Short mmCIF file of C-alpha atoms in Angstrom, two decimals:
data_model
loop_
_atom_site.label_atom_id
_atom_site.label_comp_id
_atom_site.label_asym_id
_atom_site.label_seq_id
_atom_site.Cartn_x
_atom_site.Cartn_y
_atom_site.Cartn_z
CA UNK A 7 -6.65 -23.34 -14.57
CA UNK A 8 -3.31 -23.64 -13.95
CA UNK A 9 -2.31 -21.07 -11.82
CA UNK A 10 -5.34 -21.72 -9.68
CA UNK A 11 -3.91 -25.07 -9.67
CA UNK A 12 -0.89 -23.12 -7.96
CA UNK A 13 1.45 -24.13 -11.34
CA UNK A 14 2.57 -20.28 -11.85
CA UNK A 15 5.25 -21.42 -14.16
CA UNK A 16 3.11 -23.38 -16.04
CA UNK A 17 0.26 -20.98 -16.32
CA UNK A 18 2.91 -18.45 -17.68
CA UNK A 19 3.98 -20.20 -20.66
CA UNK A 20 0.39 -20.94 -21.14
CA UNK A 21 -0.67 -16.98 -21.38
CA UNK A 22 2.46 -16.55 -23.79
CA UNK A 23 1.52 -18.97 -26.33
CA UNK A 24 -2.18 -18.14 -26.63
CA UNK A 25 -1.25 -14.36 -26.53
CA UNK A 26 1.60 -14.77 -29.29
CA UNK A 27 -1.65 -17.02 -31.38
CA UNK A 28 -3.89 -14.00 -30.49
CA UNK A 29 -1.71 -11.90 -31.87
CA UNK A 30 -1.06 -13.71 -35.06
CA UNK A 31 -4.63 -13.94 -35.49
CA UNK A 32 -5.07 -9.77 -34.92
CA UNK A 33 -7.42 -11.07 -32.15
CA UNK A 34 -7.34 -7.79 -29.88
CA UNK A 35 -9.79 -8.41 -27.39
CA UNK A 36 -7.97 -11.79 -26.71
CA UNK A 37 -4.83 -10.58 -26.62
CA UNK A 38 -5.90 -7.57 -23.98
CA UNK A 39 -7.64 -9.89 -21.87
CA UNK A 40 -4.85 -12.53 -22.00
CA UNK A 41 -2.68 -10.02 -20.61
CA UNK A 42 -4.61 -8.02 -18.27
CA UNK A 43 -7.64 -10.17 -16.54
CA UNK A 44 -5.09 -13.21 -16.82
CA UNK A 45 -1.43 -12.71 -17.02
CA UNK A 46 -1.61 -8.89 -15.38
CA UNK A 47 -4.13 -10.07 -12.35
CA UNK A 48 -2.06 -13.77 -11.84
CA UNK A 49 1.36 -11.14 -11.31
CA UNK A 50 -0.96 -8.89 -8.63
CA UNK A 51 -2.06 -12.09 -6.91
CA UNK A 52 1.28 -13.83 -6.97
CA UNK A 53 3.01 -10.72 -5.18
CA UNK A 54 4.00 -8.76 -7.71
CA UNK A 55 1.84 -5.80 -8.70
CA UNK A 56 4.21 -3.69 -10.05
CA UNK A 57 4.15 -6.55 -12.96
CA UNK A 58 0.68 -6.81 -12.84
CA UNK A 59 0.15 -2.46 -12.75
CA UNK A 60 2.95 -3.18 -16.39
CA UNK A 61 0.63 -6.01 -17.92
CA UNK A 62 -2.53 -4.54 -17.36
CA UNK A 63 -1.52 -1.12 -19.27
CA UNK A 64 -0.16 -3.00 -21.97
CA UNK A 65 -3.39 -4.59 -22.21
CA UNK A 66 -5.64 -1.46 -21.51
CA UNK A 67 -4.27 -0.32 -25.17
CA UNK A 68 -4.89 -3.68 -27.18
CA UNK A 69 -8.40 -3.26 -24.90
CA UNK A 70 -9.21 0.52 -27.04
CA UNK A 71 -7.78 -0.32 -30.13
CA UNK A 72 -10.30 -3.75 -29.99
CA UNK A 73 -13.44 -1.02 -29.04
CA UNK A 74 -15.01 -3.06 -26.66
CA UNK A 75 -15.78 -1.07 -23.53
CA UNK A 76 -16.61 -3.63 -21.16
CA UNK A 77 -12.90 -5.28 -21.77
CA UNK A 78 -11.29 -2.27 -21.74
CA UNK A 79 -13.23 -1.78 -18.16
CA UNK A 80 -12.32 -5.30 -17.16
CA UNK A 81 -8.78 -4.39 -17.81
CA UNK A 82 -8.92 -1.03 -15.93
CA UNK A 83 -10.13 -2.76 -13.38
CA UNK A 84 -6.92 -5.07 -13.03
CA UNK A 85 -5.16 -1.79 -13.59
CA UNK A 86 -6.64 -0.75 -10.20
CA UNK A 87 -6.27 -4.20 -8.23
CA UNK A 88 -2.51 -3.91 -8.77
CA UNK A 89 -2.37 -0.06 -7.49
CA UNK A 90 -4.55 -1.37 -4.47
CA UNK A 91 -1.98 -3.87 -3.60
CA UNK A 92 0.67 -1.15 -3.84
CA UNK A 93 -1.10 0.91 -1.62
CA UNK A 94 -1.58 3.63 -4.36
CA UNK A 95 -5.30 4.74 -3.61
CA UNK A 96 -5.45 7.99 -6.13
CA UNK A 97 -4.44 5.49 -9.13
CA UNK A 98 -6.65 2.70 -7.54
CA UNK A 99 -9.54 5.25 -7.58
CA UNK A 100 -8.98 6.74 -11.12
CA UNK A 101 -8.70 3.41 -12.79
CA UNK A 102 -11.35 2.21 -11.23
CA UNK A 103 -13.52 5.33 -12.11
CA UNK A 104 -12.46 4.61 -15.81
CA UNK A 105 -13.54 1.38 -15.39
CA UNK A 106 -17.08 2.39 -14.44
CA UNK A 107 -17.18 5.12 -16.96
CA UNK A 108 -16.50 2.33 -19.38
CA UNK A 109 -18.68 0.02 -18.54
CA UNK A 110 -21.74 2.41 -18.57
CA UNK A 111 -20.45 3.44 -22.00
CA UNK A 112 -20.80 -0.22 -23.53
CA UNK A 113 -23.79 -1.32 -24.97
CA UNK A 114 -25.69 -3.88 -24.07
CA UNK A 115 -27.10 -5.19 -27.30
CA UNK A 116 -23.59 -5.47 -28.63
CA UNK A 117 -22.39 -8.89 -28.39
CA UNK A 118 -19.56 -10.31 -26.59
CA UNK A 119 -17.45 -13.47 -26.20
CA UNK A 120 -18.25 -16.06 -23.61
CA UNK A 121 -15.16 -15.15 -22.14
CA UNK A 122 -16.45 -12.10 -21.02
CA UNK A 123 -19.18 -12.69 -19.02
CA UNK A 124 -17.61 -13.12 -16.21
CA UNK A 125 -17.33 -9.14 -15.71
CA UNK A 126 -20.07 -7.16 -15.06
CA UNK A 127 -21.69 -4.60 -13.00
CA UNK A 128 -21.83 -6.99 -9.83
CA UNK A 129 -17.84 -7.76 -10.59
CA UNK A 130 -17.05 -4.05 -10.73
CA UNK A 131 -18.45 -3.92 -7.10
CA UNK A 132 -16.47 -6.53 -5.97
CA UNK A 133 -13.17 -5.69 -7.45
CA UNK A 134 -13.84 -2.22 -5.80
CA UNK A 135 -14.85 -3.82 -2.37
CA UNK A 136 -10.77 -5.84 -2.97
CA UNK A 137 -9.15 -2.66 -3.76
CA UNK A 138 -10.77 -0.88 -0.69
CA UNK A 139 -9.57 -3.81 2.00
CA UNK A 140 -6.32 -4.05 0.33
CA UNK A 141 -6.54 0.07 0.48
CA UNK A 142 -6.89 -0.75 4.47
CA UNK A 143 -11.11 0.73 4.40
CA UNK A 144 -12.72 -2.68 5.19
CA UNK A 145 -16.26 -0.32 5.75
CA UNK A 146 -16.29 0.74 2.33
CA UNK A 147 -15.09 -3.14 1.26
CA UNK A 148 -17.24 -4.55 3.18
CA UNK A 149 -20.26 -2.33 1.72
CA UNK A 150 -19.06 -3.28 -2.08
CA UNK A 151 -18.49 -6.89 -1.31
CA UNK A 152 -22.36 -7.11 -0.35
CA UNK A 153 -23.21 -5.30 -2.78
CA UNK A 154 -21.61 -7.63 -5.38
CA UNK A 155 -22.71 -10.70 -3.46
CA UNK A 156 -26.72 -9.25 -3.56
CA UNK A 157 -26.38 -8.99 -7.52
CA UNK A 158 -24.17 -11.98 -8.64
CA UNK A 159 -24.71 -14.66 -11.00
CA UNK A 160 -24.47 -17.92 -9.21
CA UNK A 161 -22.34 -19.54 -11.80
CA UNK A 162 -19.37 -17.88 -10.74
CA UNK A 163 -18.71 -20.09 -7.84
CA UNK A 164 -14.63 -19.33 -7.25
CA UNK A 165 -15.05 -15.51 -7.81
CA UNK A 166 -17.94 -15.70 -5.15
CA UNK A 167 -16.42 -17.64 -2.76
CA UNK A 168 -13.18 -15.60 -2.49
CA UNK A 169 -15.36 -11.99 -2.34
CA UNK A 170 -17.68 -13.68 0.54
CA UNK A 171 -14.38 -14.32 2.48
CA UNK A 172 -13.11 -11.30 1.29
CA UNK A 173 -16.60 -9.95 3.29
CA UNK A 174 -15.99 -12.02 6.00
CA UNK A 175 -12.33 -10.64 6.47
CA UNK A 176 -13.85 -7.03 6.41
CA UNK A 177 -16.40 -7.62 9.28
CA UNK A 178 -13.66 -9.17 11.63
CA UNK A 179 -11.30 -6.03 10.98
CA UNK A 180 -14.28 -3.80 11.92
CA UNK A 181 -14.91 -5.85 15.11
CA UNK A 182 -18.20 -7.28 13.79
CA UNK A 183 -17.40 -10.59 15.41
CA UNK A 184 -21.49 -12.21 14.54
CA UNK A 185 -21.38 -11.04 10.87
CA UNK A 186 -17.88 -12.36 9.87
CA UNK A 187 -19.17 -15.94 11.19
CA UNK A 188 -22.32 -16.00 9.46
CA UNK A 189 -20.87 -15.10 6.50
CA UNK A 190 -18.21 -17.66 6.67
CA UNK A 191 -20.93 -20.02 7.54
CA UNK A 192 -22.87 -19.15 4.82
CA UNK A 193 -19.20 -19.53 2.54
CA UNK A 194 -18.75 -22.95 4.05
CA UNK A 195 -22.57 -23.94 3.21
CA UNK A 196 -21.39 -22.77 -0.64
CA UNK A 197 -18.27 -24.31 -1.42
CA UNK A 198 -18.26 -27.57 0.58
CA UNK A 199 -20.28 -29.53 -2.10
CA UNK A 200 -18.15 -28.67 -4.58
CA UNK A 201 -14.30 -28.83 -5.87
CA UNK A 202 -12.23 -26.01 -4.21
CA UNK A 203 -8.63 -25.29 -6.30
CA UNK A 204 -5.32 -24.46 -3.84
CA UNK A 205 -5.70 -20.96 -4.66
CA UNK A 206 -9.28 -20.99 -2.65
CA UNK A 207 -7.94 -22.65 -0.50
CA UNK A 208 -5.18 -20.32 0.16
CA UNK A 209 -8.34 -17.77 0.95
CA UNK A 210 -9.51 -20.14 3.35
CA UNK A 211 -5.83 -20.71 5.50
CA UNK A 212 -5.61 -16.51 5.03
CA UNK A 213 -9.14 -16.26 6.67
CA UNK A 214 -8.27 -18.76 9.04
CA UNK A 215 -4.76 -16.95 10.69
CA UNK A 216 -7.22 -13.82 11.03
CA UNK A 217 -9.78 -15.52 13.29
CA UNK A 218 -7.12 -16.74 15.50
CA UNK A 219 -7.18 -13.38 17.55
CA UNK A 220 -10.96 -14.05 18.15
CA UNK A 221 -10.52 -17.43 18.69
CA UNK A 222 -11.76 -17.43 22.61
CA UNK A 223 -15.40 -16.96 21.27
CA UNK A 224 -17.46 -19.72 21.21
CA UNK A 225 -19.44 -18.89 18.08
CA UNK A 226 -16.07 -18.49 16.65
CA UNK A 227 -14.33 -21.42 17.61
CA UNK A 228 -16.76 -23.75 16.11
CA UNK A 229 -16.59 -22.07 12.81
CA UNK A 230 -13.20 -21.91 12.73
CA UNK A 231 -13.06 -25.78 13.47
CA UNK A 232 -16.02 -26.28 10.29
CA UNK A 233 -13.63 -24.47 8.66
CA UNK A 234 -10.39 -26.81 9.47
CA UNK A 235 -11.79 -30.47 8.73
CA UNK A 236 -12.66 -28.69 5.35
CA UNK A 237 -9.28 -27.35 4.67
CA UNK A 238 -8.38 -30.68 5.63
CA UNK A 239 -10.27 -32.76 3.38
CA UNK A 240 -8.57 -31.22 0.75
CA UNK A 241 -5.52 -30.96 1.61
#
């Protein structure tokens, strides 16, 4: 919460207490996903994947040792994000095919925390679709990102909101002016009746500087002024 609050700082001491309790406690799922899906992917985000790429394979061995393959897939998949963001596509691509590997491997009747819920199948897709548009392939991004959106659970509102920009992004690099407006439309329609944190927002400004270039369409122009009286009521 707090580092989608924007209070990194904060949010860091936060992951290093409950990991050091996790620890204590010989929790290691906890402890793998406090450092991967949290601390590792807050690094990545922030700007720094080469500390995210460190946290997450730290993690990915608290993640075996706990013998839970869908958080050891969940961390993989952070793994991946960060190599994305570095532009390293053969490690993006390996971790994320041990992610899937994992993740087929796990069993379904085997339970797992709340915490966890939040990854499945449907995320896989749209951590891939990330990796491929921070890879520079918005086609293949664009074709994971719907496929995540198509199989989501609805209660996931930030993750869905940032993948259906992240969607909306890919369509305007490919020059698919109509579909990146619906879809942002359709985002708008989503998240306006609800709270939005800065770091959503942040998605919002980022999709915002890249419809500038295709701001002389009319369909775009009233989107993208939808889209600045809601930035601004909650600002």
């Amino acid at each position: 919460m707090l580092f989608d609050q924007g209070h990194v700082a904060g949010a860091e001491r936060t992951f290093s207490r409950a990991k050091s309790a996790a620890e204590r406690a010989g929790a290691l799922d906890l402890v793998a996903y406090i450092g991967g899906p949290n601390a590792g992917f807050m690094s990545t985000w922030g700007g720094d994947p080469t500390l995210g790429a460190e946290r997450a394979y730290g993690s990915l061995a608290w993640a075996k040792r706990s013998s839970n393959r869908r958080l050891t897939a969940f961390v993989a998949t952070i793994a991946a994000r960060a190599h994305a963001r570095m532009g390293e596509a053969e490690l993006c691509v390996q971790m994320l095919a041990d992610a899937e590997t994992e993740l087929e491997r796990h069993r379904a009747e085997e339970p797992d925390p709340n915490w966890l819920a939040v990854f499945d199948e449907a995320a896989l897709a749209g951590h891939r679709g990330s990796c491929w548009l921070d890879l520079g392939n918005p086609r293949q991004a664009a074709e994971l990102l719907r496929e995540q959106e198509s199989t989501s659970p609805i209660m996931f509102v930030r993750n869905k909101i940032i993948w259906q920009l992240e969607y909306a992004e890919a369509k305007f690099r490919l020059g698919d002016i109509e579909a990146a407006v619906v879809s942002l439309e359709q985002t708008l329609d989503y998240a306006e009746p609800g709270p939005i944190t800065p770091r959503v927002i942040r998605m919002f400004r980022s999709i915002d500087m890249k419809m500038r270039a295709e701001a002389r369409d009319v369909a775009v122009t009233a989107t993208r002024e939808r889209l600045h009286e809601f930035i601004a009521g909650r600002a």
